[in-house]
Amino acid sequence: MVTMQFYKYYLDYKIYAFVIMPNHFHAIIQPGAEFNISVIMNKIKGNFGNKYNRIVGKTGKVWQSRFYDEGLRDSR
């Protein structure tokens, strides 16, 4: 997804994996030092939603309203 790649550079985070579902997505993201996960998710979801709505000629929300974060303890 171009939006995730752009903000990866701009907000300096690592993305290890993602999957896009019909109205939400799952991602494994490690924030950098400057921006927290809330800022990262807000930028990704907002930018993509605006682009998508422009392309399909719609308005309103594309993704679910908020995000749920959960820390990973190890690689398993």
Coordinates of C-alpha atoms in Angstrom, one line a residue:
M1 CA 0.0 0.0 0.0
V2 CA 1.5 3.3 -1.2
T3 CA 0.2 5.3 1.8
M4 CA 1.8 3.0 4.3
Q5 CA 5.2 3.2 2.5
F6 CA 5.0 7.0 2.3
Y7 CA 4.2 7.4 6.0
K8 CA 6.8 4.7 6.9
Y9 CA 9.4 7.1 5.5
Y10 CA 7.8 10.3 6.8
L11 CA 7.0 9.0 10.3
D12 CA 10.0 6.7 10.7
Y13 CA 8.4 3.4 11.7
K14 CA 9.0 -0.2 10.8
I15 CA 6.3 -2.3 9.3
Y16 CA 6.7 -6.1 9.5
A17 CA 3.5 -7.3 8.1
F18 CA -0.1 -6.2 7.1
V19 CA -3.3 -7.6 5.8
I20 CA -6.2 -5.6 4.3
M21 CA -9.7 -6.7 5.2
P22 CA -13.0 -5.1 3.8
N23 CA -13.3 -2.5 6.5
H24 CA -10.2 -2.7 8.5
F25 CA -6.6 -3.9 8.4
H26 CA -4.1 -5.6 10.6
A27 CA -0.5 -4.5 10.8
I28 CA 2.6 -5.2 12.8
I29 CA 4.2 -1.8 13.3
Q30 CA 7.1 -0.7 15.4
P31 CA 7.0 3.1 16.0
G32 CA 10.2 5.1 15.9
A33 CA 11.3 7.5 18.6
E34 CA 9.4 10.6 17.4
F35 CA 5.8 9.5 16.6
N36 CA 3.6 7.1 18.6
I37 CA 1.2 4.5 17.2
S38 CA -1.8 6.8 17.4
V39 CA -0.2 9.4 15.1
I40 CA 0.9 6.7 12.7
M41 CA -2.6 5.1 12.5
N42 CA -4.3 8.4 12.2
K43 CA -2.2 9.4 9.2
I44 CA -2.4 6.1 7.4
K45 CA -6.1 5.7 7.8
G46 CA -7.0 9.3 7.1
N47 CA -4.8 9.7 4.0
F48 CA -5.9 6.4 2.5
G49 CA -9.6 7.1 3.3
N50 CA -9.4 10.4 1.5
K51 CA -7.7 9.0 -1.5
Y52 CA -10.1 6.0 -1.7
N53 CA -13.2 8.2 -1.4
R54 CA -11.9 10.5 -4.2
I55 CA -11.4 7.6 -6.5
V56 CA -14.8 5.9 -5.9
G57 CA -16.7 9.2 -5.6
K58 CA -17.9 8.7 -2.1
T59 CA -17.7 10.4 1.2
G60 CA -17.5 9.2 4.8
K61 CA -15.5 6.6 6.7
V62 CA -13.7 3.9 4.9
W63 CA -12.2 2.2 8.0
Q64 CA -13.6 1.4 11.4
S65 CA -13.4 4.4 13.7
R66 CA -10.6 3.6 16.0
F67 CA -7.7 1.1 16.2
Y68 CA -6.8 -1.5 18.8
D69 CA -3.2 -1.9 19.6
E70 CA -1.7 -4.9 21.3
G71 CA 2.0 -5.4 22.2
L72 CA 3.9 -8.4 20.9
R73 CA 6.2 -10.0 23.5
D74 CA 8.2 -12.3 21.2
S75 CA 8.3 -13.6 17.6
R76 CA 5.8 -16.4 18.3

